[in-house]
Coordinates of C-alpha atoms and ligand atoms in Angstrom, one line a residue:
M18 CA 0.4 0.2 -0.3
N19 CA 1.3 3.3 -1.0
G20 CA 0.8 7.1 -0.5
E21 CA -3.0 7.6 0.7
R22 CA -4.7 4.5 3.1
W23 CA -8.0 5.2 0.2
Y24 CA -9.4 1.7 1.1
K25 CA -10.4 3.8 5.0
D26 CA -13.2 5.2 3.6
K27 CA -15.4 2.8 1.4
V28 CA -17.5 1.0 1.3
F29 CA -17.0 -3.0 -0.3
Y30 CA -20.4 -4.3 -1.9
Q31 CA -19.4 -8.2 -1.9
I32 CA -20.5 -9.8 -5.1
W33 CA -20.7 -14.0 -5.2
P34 CA -21.1 -13.9 -9.2
R35 CA -23.6 -17.1 -9.8
S36 CA -25.9 -15.7 -8.0
F37 CA -25.7 -11.7 -8.0
K38 CA -28.2 -11.4 -11.8
D39 CA -27.7 -13.1 -15.2
G40 CA -27.0 -10.6 -18.0
N41 CA -27.2 -12.9 -21.3
G42 CA -30.0 -15.6 -20.1
D43 CA -28.6 -18.2 -19.6
G44 CA -29.7 -18.8 -16.0
L45 CA -26.0 -18.2 -14.0
G46 CA -25.2 -14.7 -13.0
D47 CA -22.5 -12.5 -14.6
L48 CA -20.3 -9.4 -15.7
W49 CA -23.2 -8.8 -18.1
G50 CA -25.5 -8.8 -15.0
V51 CA -22.7 -6.8 -12.8
L52 CA -22.4 -4.5 -15.5
D53 CA -25.9 -3.9 -15.7
K54 CA -25.9 -3.3 -11.7
L55 CA -23.2 -0.8 -11.2
D56 CA -24.9 2.1 -10.7
Y57 CA -27.5 0.2 -8.2
I58 CA -23.9 -0.3 -6.6
Q59 CA -23.1 2.7 -6.4
S60 CA -27.1 4.5 -5.2
L61 CA -26.2 2.8 -1.7
G62 CA -23.3 4.4 -1.1
C63 CA -20.8 1.5 -2.2
D64 CA -17.9 2.4 -3.5
G65 CA -15.4 -0.9 -3.6
I66 CA -16.7 -4.6 -4.9
W67 CA -15.0 -7.6 -4.0
F68 CA -15.9 -10.5 -6.3
S69 CA -15.8 -14.1 -5.0
P70 CA -13.5 -15.6 -8.0
L71 CA -14.3 -15.1 -11.3
Y72 CA -12.2 -18.0 -12.9
P73 CA -12.5 -20.5 -15.0
S74 CA -13.5 -23.6 -12.5
P75 CA -15.1 -27.0 -12.7
G76 CA -17.0 -25.9 -9.3
A77 CA -16.2 -28.1 -6.9
D78 CA -16.3 -25.2 -4.2
C79 CA -18.4 -22.6 -6.0
G80 CA -15.7 -20.9 -8.2
Y81 CA -12.8 -21.6 -5.2
D82 CA -11.4 -24.6 -7.1
I83 CA -9.4 -22.6 -9.7
S84 CA -8.1 -24.2 -12.5
D85 CA -6.6 -21.0 -14.7
Y86 CA -5.7 -17.9 -12.8
M87 CA -5.0 -16.3 -15.7
D88 CA -8.5 -16.0 -17.2
I89 CA -12.2 -14.9 -16.4
A90 CA -14.7 -18.2 -16.9
P91 CA -15.8 -17.9 -19.9
E92 CA -20.2 -18.0 -18.6
Y93 CA -18.9 -14.8 -17.1
G94 CA -18.5 -13.5 -19.4
G95 CA -14.0 -13.7 -20.0
M96 CA -11.8 -11.0 -19.9
E97 CA -13.5 -9.1 -22.4
A98 CA -16.9 -8.7 -20.0
F99 CA -14.2 -8.3 -17.3
R100 CA -12.8 -5.9 -18.4
Q101 CA -16.1 -3.2 -19.2
V102 CA -16.9 -3.7 -15.1
L103 CA -13.7 -2.6 -14.2
E104 CA -13.2 0.1 -16.1
G105 CA -17.3 1.0 -15.6
A106 CA -16.5 0.4 -11.6
H107 CA -13.4 2.9 -12.3
Q108 CA -15.3 5.8 -13.8
R109 CA -17.5 5.3 -10.9
G110 CA -15.0 5.8 -8.5
M111 CA -15.1 2.4 -6.8
K112 CA -12.6 0.1 -6.4
V113 CA -12.3 -3.5 -7.2
I114 CA -10.3 -6.8 -5.5
M115 CA -10.1 -10.4 -6.5
D116 CA -10.7 -12.6 -4.4
L117 CA -7.1 -14.8 -4.8
V118 CA -7.3 -18.1 -3.5
V119 CA -3.6 -19.6 -3.8
N120 CA -3.8 -22.2 -0.2
H121 CA -5.4 -24.8 -2.9
T122 CA -5.9 -25.1 -7.0
S123 CA -8.8 -27.4 -8.6
D124 CA -7.2 -31.0 -9.0
E125 CA -8.0 -30.3 -12.9
H126 CA -5.2 -27.5 -12.5
E127 CA -2.8 -28.1 -14.8
W128 CA -0.3 -28.0 -12.3
F129 CA -2.0 -30.4 -10.2
R130 CA -2.5 -32.3 -13.4
K131 CA 1.1 -32.6 -14.3
S132 CA 2.0 -33.0 -10.7
R133 CA 0.6 -36.2 -10.5
Q134 CA 2.5 -37.2 -13.2
R135 CA 5.5 -35.8 -11.7
I136 CA 6.3 -34.2 -14.8
D137 CA 8.8 -30.9 -14.1
P138 CA 8.6 -28.5 -12.7
Y139 CA 5.6 -29.2 -10.7
T140 CA 5.8 -32.5 -10.0
D141 CA 6.1 -30.3 -5.7
Y142 CA 4.0 -28.2 -6.9
Y143 CA 1.2 -29.8 -4.3
I144 CA 2.3 -31.6 -0.6
W145 CA 2.7 -35.0 -1.8
R146 CA 3.0 -37.6 1.3
P147 CA 3.5 -41.7 0.5
G148 CA 1.6 -43.8 2.5
R149 CA 2.7 -44.6 6.3
D150 CA 3.4 -47.7 6.5
G151 CA 2.4 -48.3 3.5
M152 CA -1.2 -47.6 3.8
R153 CA -2.2 -45.7 6.0
R154 CA -2.5 -41.6 5.6
P155 CA 0.5 -39.3 6.1
N156 CA -1.5 -38.1 9.8
N157 CA -4.5 -37.8 10.8
W158 CA -5.9 -33.9 9.9
D159 CA -8.6 -33.5 8.9
S160 CA -10.2 -31.7 6.3
L161 CA -12.7 -28.5 6.6
F162 CA -15.1 -30.1 4.1
E163 CA -14.6 -33.9 2.9
G164 CA -13.0 -35.6 6.1
K165 CA -9.8 -36.9 6.4
A166 CA -7.4 -34.2 5.0
W167 CA -5.6 -37.0 2.3
A168 CA -6.5 -38.6 -0.7
W169 CA -4.9 -41.2 -2.5
D170 CA -3.9 -40.5 -5.9
S171 CA -4.3 -43.7 -8.0
T172 CA -1.8 -41.7 -11.0
R173 CA 1.4 -40.8 -8.7
K174 CA 0.6 -44.1 -5.9
E175 CA 0.8 -41.4 -3.5
Y176 CA -1.9 -38.9 -1.0
Y177 CA -2.0 -35.3 -1.3
L178 CA -3.0 -33.0 1.3
H179 CA -7.0 -31.2 1.0
L180 CA -7.5 -28.7 3.8
F181 CA -10.8 -29.3 2.0
A182 CA -12.5 -30.2 -0.6
R183 CA -10.9 -33.1 -2.1
K184 CA -10.6 -31.6 -6.1
Q185 CA -8.8 -29.2 -3.8
P186 CA -6.0 -29.7 -2.9
D187 CA -3.0 -27.6 -1.2
L188 CA -0.6 -25.9 -3.2
N189 CA 2.9 -26.7 -1.7
M190 CA 3.8 -22.7 -0.5
D191 CA 7.8 -23.8 0.4
N192 CA 8.4 -24.9 -2.4
P193 CA 9.6 -21.6 -4.6
L194 CA 8.3 -21.6 -8.1
V195 CA 4.9 -22.0 -6.4
R196 CA 5.5 -18.5 -5.0
E197 CA 7.0 -16.3 -7.8
E198 CA 3.3 -18.5 -9.2
V199 CA 1.4 -16.5 -6.9
K200 CA 3.1 -13.4 -7.8
K201 CA 2.4 -13.9 -11.3
I202 CA -0.8 -14.2 -10.9
M203 CA -0.5 -10.8 -8.2
R204 CA 0.9 -9.4 -11.1
F205 CA -1.0 -10.4 -13.3
W206 CA -4.2 -8.4 -11.9
L207 CA -3.0 -5.8 -10.7
D208 CA -1.7 -4.4 -14.2
L209 CA -4.8 -4.7 -15.6
G210 CA -5.8 -2.3 -12.6
V211 CA -7.4 -4.0 -10.4
D212 CA -7.3 -3.0 -6.7
G213 CA -6.0 -5.3 -4.5
F214 CA -7.1 -9.5 -3.3
R215 CA -9.2 -10.5 -0.5
E216 CA -6.9 -13.3 0.3
D217 CA -8.5 -16.8 0.6
V218 CA -7.4 -18.6 3.9
I219 CA -4.1 -16.9 4.1
T220 CA -3.0 -18.0 7.2
F221 CA -3.4 -21.9 6.1
I222 CA -0.6 -21.9 3.5
S223 CA 2.4 -22.4 5.8
K224 CA 2.5 -25.7 6.8
R225 CA 4.8 -26.9 9.2
D226 CA 6.8 -29.2 7.1
D227 CA 6.8 -32.4 10.1
L228 CA 3.5 -32.3 9.0
P229 CA 2.7 -34.4 13.1
N230 CA 0.0 -36.2 13.8
D231 CA -2.7 -34.0 15.8
R232 CA -4.1 -35.4 19.2
L233 CA -7.5 -37.5 19.4
F234 CA -10.7 -34.7 19.7
P235 CA -9.5 -31.1 18.7
V236 CA -12.3 -29.2 16.7
S237 CA -10.7 -29.6 13.6
K238 CA -7.4 -32.0 14.0
G239 CA -4.4 -30.3 11.8
I240 CA -5.2 -27.1 12.5
R241 CA -2.9 -25.6 14.7
F242 CA -0.2 -27.8 12.6
Y243 CA -1.1 -24.9 10.0
N244 CA -3.1 -22.2 10.7
H245 CA -0.9 -19.3 11.0
G246 CA 2.3 -21.6 10.3
P247 CA 5.9 -21.2 10.9
K248 CA 6.6 -19.3 7.7
V249 CA 2.9 -17.8 6.8
H250 CA 4.6 -14.2 7.3
E251 CA 7.6 -14.7 5.3
Y252 CA 5.7 -15.6 2.8
L253 CA 3.7 -12.6 2.6
K254 CA 6.0 -10.2 3.5
E255 CA 8.1 -12.1 0.3
F256 CA 4.5 -11.4 -1.8
K257 CA 4.5 -8.0 -0.6
R258 CA 8.2 -6.9 -1.1
D259 CA 8.4 -8.4 -4.5
V260 CA 4.7 -7.2 -5.8
L261 CA 2.5 -5.5 -4.2
D262 CA 4.9 -2.9 -3.0
E263 CA 4.9 -1.7 -6.6
Y264 CA 0.9 -0.7 -7.1
D265 CA -1.3 1.1 -5.1
C266 CA -3.2 -1.7 -3.9
F267 CA -4.4 -3.4 -0.9
T268 CA -4.7 -6.4 0.5
V269 CA -7.4 -8.2 3.3
A270 CA -6.4 -11.0 4.6
E271 CA -9.2 -14.8 5.5
A272 CA -8.7 -15.3 8.9
P273 CA -10.1 -18.4 10.5
M274 CA -9.7 -19.0 14.5
V275 CA -7.8 -15.4 14.7
T276 CA -7.4 -13.0 18.2
P277 CA -6.7 -9.6 18.1
R278 CA -3.2 -10.5 19.1
Q279 CA -1.9 -12.7 15.9
A280 CA -3.8 -10.4 13.4
L281 CA -1.3 -7.2 14.0
K282 CA 1.1 -9.4 13.2
Y283 CA -0.2 -9.6 10.3
I284 CA -1.9 -6.5 9.7
D285 CA 0.2 -3.8 12.1
E286 CA 0.2 -0.2 10.3
R287 CA 4.0 -0.9 11.2
D288 CA 5.4 -3.3 9.8
G289 CA 2.9 -5.6 8.9
Q290 CA 2.2 -7.7 5.9
M291 CA -1.5 -6.8 4.3
E292 CA -4.2 -4.3 5.4
L293 CA -7.1 -5.9 6.3
M294 CA -8.0 -9.0 8.2
I295 CA -11.3 -11.2 7.6
Q296 CA -11.9 -12.3 11.6
F297 CA -14.6 -14.1 12.5
E298 CA -15.3 -13.7 16.3
H299 CA -18.5 -12.2 16.0
M300 CA -19.4 -14.6 13.4
C301 CA -19.5 -16.9 16.2
A302 CA -22.4 -15.5 18.4
D303 CA -24.7 -18.6 17.9
C304 CA -21.6 -21.2 17.7
F305 CA -18.9 -22.7 18.1
F306 CA -15.8 -22.9 16.0
S307 CA -18.1 -22.9 13.2
D308 CA -21.8 -22.6 11.7
Y309 CA -22.0 -26.0 11.8
M310 CA -21.5 -26.0 15.2
P311 CA -25.3 -24.0 16.2
T312 CA -26.0 -22.1 20.2
A313 CA -28.4 -19.6 21.7
F314 CA -27.8 -16.8 20.4
S315 CA -25.7 -14.8 22.8
L316 CA -25.4 -11.4 22.4
S317 CA -22.3 -11.0 25.3
K318 CA -20.1 -13.3 23.4
L319 CA -20.8 -10.0 20.2
K320 CA -20.5 -7.2 22.1
K321 CA -17.2 -8.8 23.5
A322 CA -16.0 -10.3 19.9
F323 CA -17.5 -6.5 18.6
T324 CA -15.9 -4.6 21.1
S325 CA -12.1 -6.2 21.9
W326 CA -11.2 -5.9 18.1
Q327 CA -12.5 -2.3 18.3
K328 CA -10.1 -1.4 21.0
K329 CA -7.5 -3.8 20.0
L330 CA -6.6 -3.0 16.1
S331 CA -7.1 0.9 17.4
G332 CA -4.7 3.6 16.7
V333 CA -2.1 0.3 15.2
A334 CA -4.6 -1.5 12.6
W335 CA -8.3 -0.7 10.5
N336 CA -11.0 -2.9 11.1
T337 CA -13.1 -4.7 8.6
L338 CA -16.5 -4.6 9.6
Y339 CA -19.0 -7.5 7.7
I340 CA -21.7 -9.4 9.3
E341 CA -23.2 -11.5 6.2
N342 CA -20.7 -12.9 3.4
H343 CA -20.5 -16.2 1.2
D344 CA -19.8 -17.8 3.9
H345 CA -22.9 -18.0 6.7
P346 CA -26.7 -17.8 6.8
R347 CA -28.4 -15.1 6.7
I348 CA -27.5 -12.4 9.5
V349 CA -31.9 -11.8 10.0
N350 CA -31.9 -15.1 10.8
R351 CA -29.4 -15.4 13.6
Y352 CA -28.6 -12.7 15.1
G353 CA -32.6 -10.5 14.6
S354 CA -35.5 -12.0 14.0
T355 CA -37.8 -12.9 11.2
E356 CA -40.5 -12.0 13.0
Y357 CA -39.0 -8.4 13.6
W358 CA -37.8 -8.7 9.6
K359 CA -37.3 -4.7 9.1
Q360 CA -36.4 -4.1 12.3
S361 CA -34.2 -6.6 13.4
A362 CA -32.2 -6.4 9.9
K363 CA -31.9 -2.0 9.5
M364 CA -31.0 -2.7 13.4
L365 CA -28.1 -5.2 12.4
A366 CA -26.8 -2.4 9.6
A367 CA -26.6 0.4 12.8
S368 CA -24.7 -2.7 15.1
Y369 CA -22.0 -2.6 12.8
L370 CA -21.6 0.1 10.3
F371 CA -20.6 3.4 12.4
Q372 CA -18.1 1.2 14.1
Q373 CA -14.4 1.8 13.0
G374 CA -12.6 -0.2 10.3
T375 CA -14.0 -0.7 6.4
P376 CA -17.6 -1.8 6.7
F377 CA -18.8 -4.8 3.5
V378 CA -22.3 -5.9 2.5
Y379 CA -23.0 -8.7 0.9
Q380 CA -25.2 -8.8 -1.7
G381 CA -29.2 -9.2 -0.6
Q382 CA -28.3 -8.5 2.7
E383 CA -29.4 -4.6 1.8
I384 CA -32.8 -5.9 1.7
G385 CA -32.6 -8.4 3.8
M386 CA -33.0 -11.5 2.7
L387 CA -33.9 -14.4 4.3
N388 CA -32.2 -17.9 4.6
W389 CA -33.4 -20.3 2.5
E390 CA -35.3 -23.3 3.7
P391 CA -35.2 -26.7 0.8
V392 CA -37.2 -28.8 1.1
D393 CA -35.5 -31.6 0.0
A394 CA -31.3 -32.1 1.2
G395 CA -30.5 -33.2 -2.2
M396 CA -31.8 -29.7 -2.8
Y397 CA -28.0 -28.4 -1.5
E398 CA -25.3 -27.7 -4.1
D399 CA -23.0 -26.9 -1.1
V400 CA -20.2 -29.0 -0.4
Q401 CA -19.8 -28.2 3.0
T402 CA -23.2 -28.5 3.7
R403 CA -23.5 -32.2 1.6
W404 CA -20.7 -33.3 3.4
Q405 CA -22.4 -32.5 7.3
Y406 CA -26.0 -33.4 6.0
A407 CA -24.2 -37.1 4.9
H408 CA -22.4 -36.7 8.5
T409 CA -25.3 -35.6 10.4
R410 CA -26.9 -38.0 13.3
G411 CA -30.7 -37.8 13.6
N412 CA -33.8 -38.0 11.5
P413 CA -34.5 -36.5 8.1
E414 CA -36.7 -33.7 8.9
K415 CA -34.2 -32.5 11.9
K416 CA -31.5 -32.9 10.3
L417 CA -32.7 -30.5 6.7
Q418 CA -33.6 -28.4 10.0
K419 CA -30.1 -27.6 10.8
M420 CA -28.8 -27.6 7.5
W421 CA -31.5 -24.5 7.4
R422 CA -29.5 -22.6 9.8
C423 CA -26.2 -24.0 9.2
S424 CA -25.6 -23.8 6.3
R425 CA -23.9 -21.5 3.5
D426 CA -26.1 -22.6 0.5
S427 CA -28.9 -20.4 2.8
A428 CA -27.3 -17.2 1.4
R429 CA -26.4 -18.4 -2.0
T430 CA -30.3 -18.6 -3.5
P431 CA -30.6 -15.7 -6.5
V432 CA -30.4 -12.1 -5.4
Q433 CA -34.4 -11.0 -6.0
W434 CA -34.8 -7.8 -7.5
D435 CA -38.1 -7.7 -8.5
A436 CA -41.5 -9.3 -8.0
T437 CA -41.5 -11.3 -11.4
A438 CA -41.1 -14.7 -12.3
N439 CA -37.3 -15.9 -10.7
A440 CA -37.0 -12.9 -8.9
G441 CA -35.5 -10.7 -12.4
F442 CA -32.5 -12.7 -10.9
S443 CA -32.7 -14.0 -15.1
E444 CA -35.2 -14.3 -18.1
V445 CA -35.0 -19.0 -17.3
K446 CA -34.0 -21.2 -15.0
P447 CA -31.8 -19.9 -12.9
W448 CA -29.0 -22.1 -12.3
F449 CA -30.2 -22.8 -7.9
Y450 CA -33.0 -22.1 -6.1
V451 CA -34.7 -18.5 -5.5
N452 CA -36.2 -18.2 -1.8
S453 CA -40.0 -18.8 -2.4
N454 CA -40.1 -14.7 -0.7
Y455 CA -39.1 -13.1 -3.2
P456 CA -42.3 -11.2 -4.5
Y457 CA -42.0 -9.6 -1.2
I458 CA -38.7 -9.3 -0.4
N459 CA -37.0 -7.9 -3.7
V460 CA -35.3 -4.7 -4.7
A461 CA -37.6 -3.3 -6.8
Q462 CA -40.6 -3.5 -3.6
Q463 CA -38.1 -2.0 -1.5
E464 CA -36.7 0.8 -3.8
K465 CA -40.7 2.6 -4.1
D466 CA -41.2 2.3 -0.3
P467 CA -38.6 5.0 1.6
D468 CA -38.7 3.5 5.0
S469 CA -37.4 -0.1 3.1
I470 CA -34.4 -1.5 5.0
L471 CA -32.9 -0.7 1.7
N472 CA -33.4 2.5 1.9
F473 CA -31.8 2.4 5.4
Y474 CA -28.7 0.7 4.5
R475 CA -28.8 4.1 2.3
R476 CA -29.2 6.5 5.2
A477 CA -26.8 4.6 7.0
I478 CA -24.0 4.3 4.6
D479 CA -24.6 8.0 3.7
L480 CA -24.7 9.1 7.8
R481 CA -20.9 6.7 8.4
K482 CA -19.6 8.4 4.9
K483 CA -20.7 12.6 6.6
L484 CA -19.1 11.7 10.1
S485 CA -15.3 12.0 10.6
C486 CA -16.2 10.0 13.6
V487 CA -16.9 6.9 12.5
R488 CA -13.1 7.0 10.5
Y489 CA -11.2 8.7 13.6
G490 CA -13.2 9.0 17.2
D491 CA -12.6 6.2 19.7
Y492 CA -14.9 3.5 20.6
T493 CA -16.8 2.3 23.7
E494 CA -19.1 0.6 24.5
Y495 CA -21.5 1.1 27.5
D496 CA -24.6 -0.6 29.4
R497 CA -21.7 -4.3 29.0
N498 CA -24.2 -5.5 31.0
S499 CA -27.1 -5.5 29.2
D500 CA -28.4 -8.7 27.8
E501 CA -29.8 -6.8 25.5
L502 CA -28.5 -3.7 24.3
Y503 CA -26.0 -2.8 22.2
V504 CA -25.4 0.7 23.0
Y505 CA -21.7 2.3 21.9
T506 CA -20.3 5.5 20.9
R507 CA -18.1 7.2 18.8
Q508 CA -15.6 10.9 19.4
D509 CA -13.3 12.6 17.9
H510 CA -12.6 15.8 19.0
R511 CA -15.6 17.3 16.5
Q512 CA -18.0 15.0 17.2
R513 CA -19.6 12.7 19.0
I514 CA -22.4 9.6 18.2
L515 CA -24.7 7.6 20.7
V516 CA -25.7 4.3 19.1
V517 CA -28.1 2.1 20.8
C518 CA -29.5 -1.0 19.1
S519 CA -32.1 -3.7 21.0
F520 CA -31.4 -6.9 20.9
S521 CA -34.7 -7.4 22.3
K522 CA -37.5 -8.5 21.5
D523 CA -39.5 -6.8 24.2
K524 CA -39.3 -3.8 24.7
V525 CA -35.9 -1.9 27.2
K526 CA -36.0 0.6 29.0
F527 CA -32.5 3.1 28.0
K528 CA -31.4 5.7 29.5
P529 CA -29.1 7.4 27.7
P530 CA -24.7 7.4 29.6
R531 CA -24.0 9.6 31.8
G532 CA -23.1 13.3 29.9
Y533 CA -25.3 12.2 26.6
H534 CA -27.9 15.0 27.6
L535 CA -30.2 13.7 24.2
E536 CA -32.0 16.8 24.5
D537 CA -28.5 18.4 23.2
A538 CA -28.9 15.4 20.8
D539 CA -30.5 14.8 17.0
L540 CA -31.9 11.7 16.1
V541 CA -30.1 11.0 12.8
L542 CA -30.8 7.4 12.6
Q543 CA -33.7 5.2 13.6
N544 CA -35.4 2.1 12.4
Y545 CA -39.0 3.4 14.6
P546 CA -41.7 6.3 13.0
D547 CA -41.4 8.2 16.6
P548 CA -39.3 7.3 19.7
T549 CA -40.4 7.2 23.0
E550 CA -37.2 8.3 25.4
Q551 CA -36.8 6.0 27.4
T552 CA -38.1 2.7 26.1
L553 CA -36.5 1.0 23.5
Q554 CA -39.5 -1.7 20.8
P555 CA -38.3 -4.8 19.9
Y556 CA -35.0 -4.1 17.1
E557 CA -35.2 -0.7 17.5
C558 CA -32.1 1.5 16.7
R559 CA -31.0 4.9 17.2
V560 CA -27.6 7.1 16.6
Y561 CA -28.0 10.7 18.3
L562 CA -25.0 13.3 17.3
W563 CA -24.4 15.7 19.0
R564 CA -24.8 19.3 17.5
Ligands
GLC5 C1 -12.7 -19.6 2.2 C2 -14.2 -19.0 0.9 C3 -14.6 -20.7 1.5 C4 -14.0 -21.4 0.5 C5 -12.9 -21.9 1.3 C6 -11.9 -22.3 0.2 O1 -13.4 -19.9 3.7 O2 -14.5 -17.7 2.2 O3 -15.6 -19.9 0.5 O4 -15.2 -22.4 0.1 O5 -12.2 -20.3 1.8 O6 -11.9 -21.9 -1.0
CA6 CA1 -25.7 -15.2 -17.6

């Protein structure tokens, strides 16, 4: 990152391309659809786009299994459409970042095909090991998607490591040739004009080289030997020094299981190797470790996570703010309430948009899209969900309900643009199911309604951009012991705001923090028409600005 840290003023919109908008009538979202919606994205106040993978891919993990890093898949419109989108975005003052998935490739990537046949220089591009004592797996690690982390290859007659699906073999980042490939990929996209990368599970790229067996019962065996592994910072420094430093770009690290202290080793503004980090702590307020181990929602867990990151990064690094993406079920189903759909969707927006950091909004979040609830488990597409379903005990009905709550597919249905056939996503039958609630939850309807969730997002983002205290101010949390309210202030030398969010279905008494006299403040954002000062309605939120 050179010069001015422009990413601090941006609000990013995440596009998961398959389900965003079909532009050529084949049922699959694509870049022509994106081109058509650039004005819409801009109208939200978003001035950055993160694209989930657009590269050629067999689709075993919806594009996170890449078979060619230097091209755009033809079904998305190829390089030609991408150039147009990039230009259209830049003309509108929007930055564009790509997903860089280099922990693993697709098993259909040319590198892997050659590596299986021991064709140089690809022989050691992946993590190959002979069987232990003959035929046993090299160690007891688990993959995160499909059982054990080792798969047998009958051509090479060795096992390869895959921390995700079997069709996603892990690259051997210890091989300098592989790191050169990564740099080539980075340069290719940066030279084309993209503004940076979101780097997929980047904290996993360096495995402890003796690949030791793990204990018998950790949640996911092996993770402590590859998450934040021995050489991860060395490699990231190399990418920065050899490539990133030459461009006016920035990078976002995806980092499962990371503490603020560990995060600073990556993103400290003085000596970090990257700029932002997608951490998961606040996404675990209703689960343990992953969405597949659900627990009751705990507001105190959520508040602790929010506040801890706000405090610990303050002044030394910059937060990434998000409450949804393509890997998690919809937030209203999780932390809000479908009964108070509209109110809770708005409240959740206010809960994170006024924190310090760079916010991300995931497609459909801005209209309060809800989880998809298929009638049959066979309708699931996601590799992780399929495996989880097959390996969960219990009766099919119960298992299916668990998937509604846990599956990534819950948030991967096509964006609901209007109330016409296929929710206006496509003229033909879409590649995936449309949520049946589209006749009343869709963009067109919310465009017309000044009180909609969509227009609330617009107001909130606009407000955020106008307030210097949101960018630079101190963060203080109040009512910390409340299990119904999340209350925080932001304050700089010019301004202060108070954000009040109720996570309760009941009315809740509210008193502003000491020294915050509401008579001297303006209510600048709210989700109920006539708030009464001392009582909060279900899922009410308010933002006050002092005069
Ligand atoms: C990241 C992506 C997820 C993908 C996984 C493997 O967590 O966000 O969608 O399945 O990495 O690439
Ligand atoms: Ca299409």
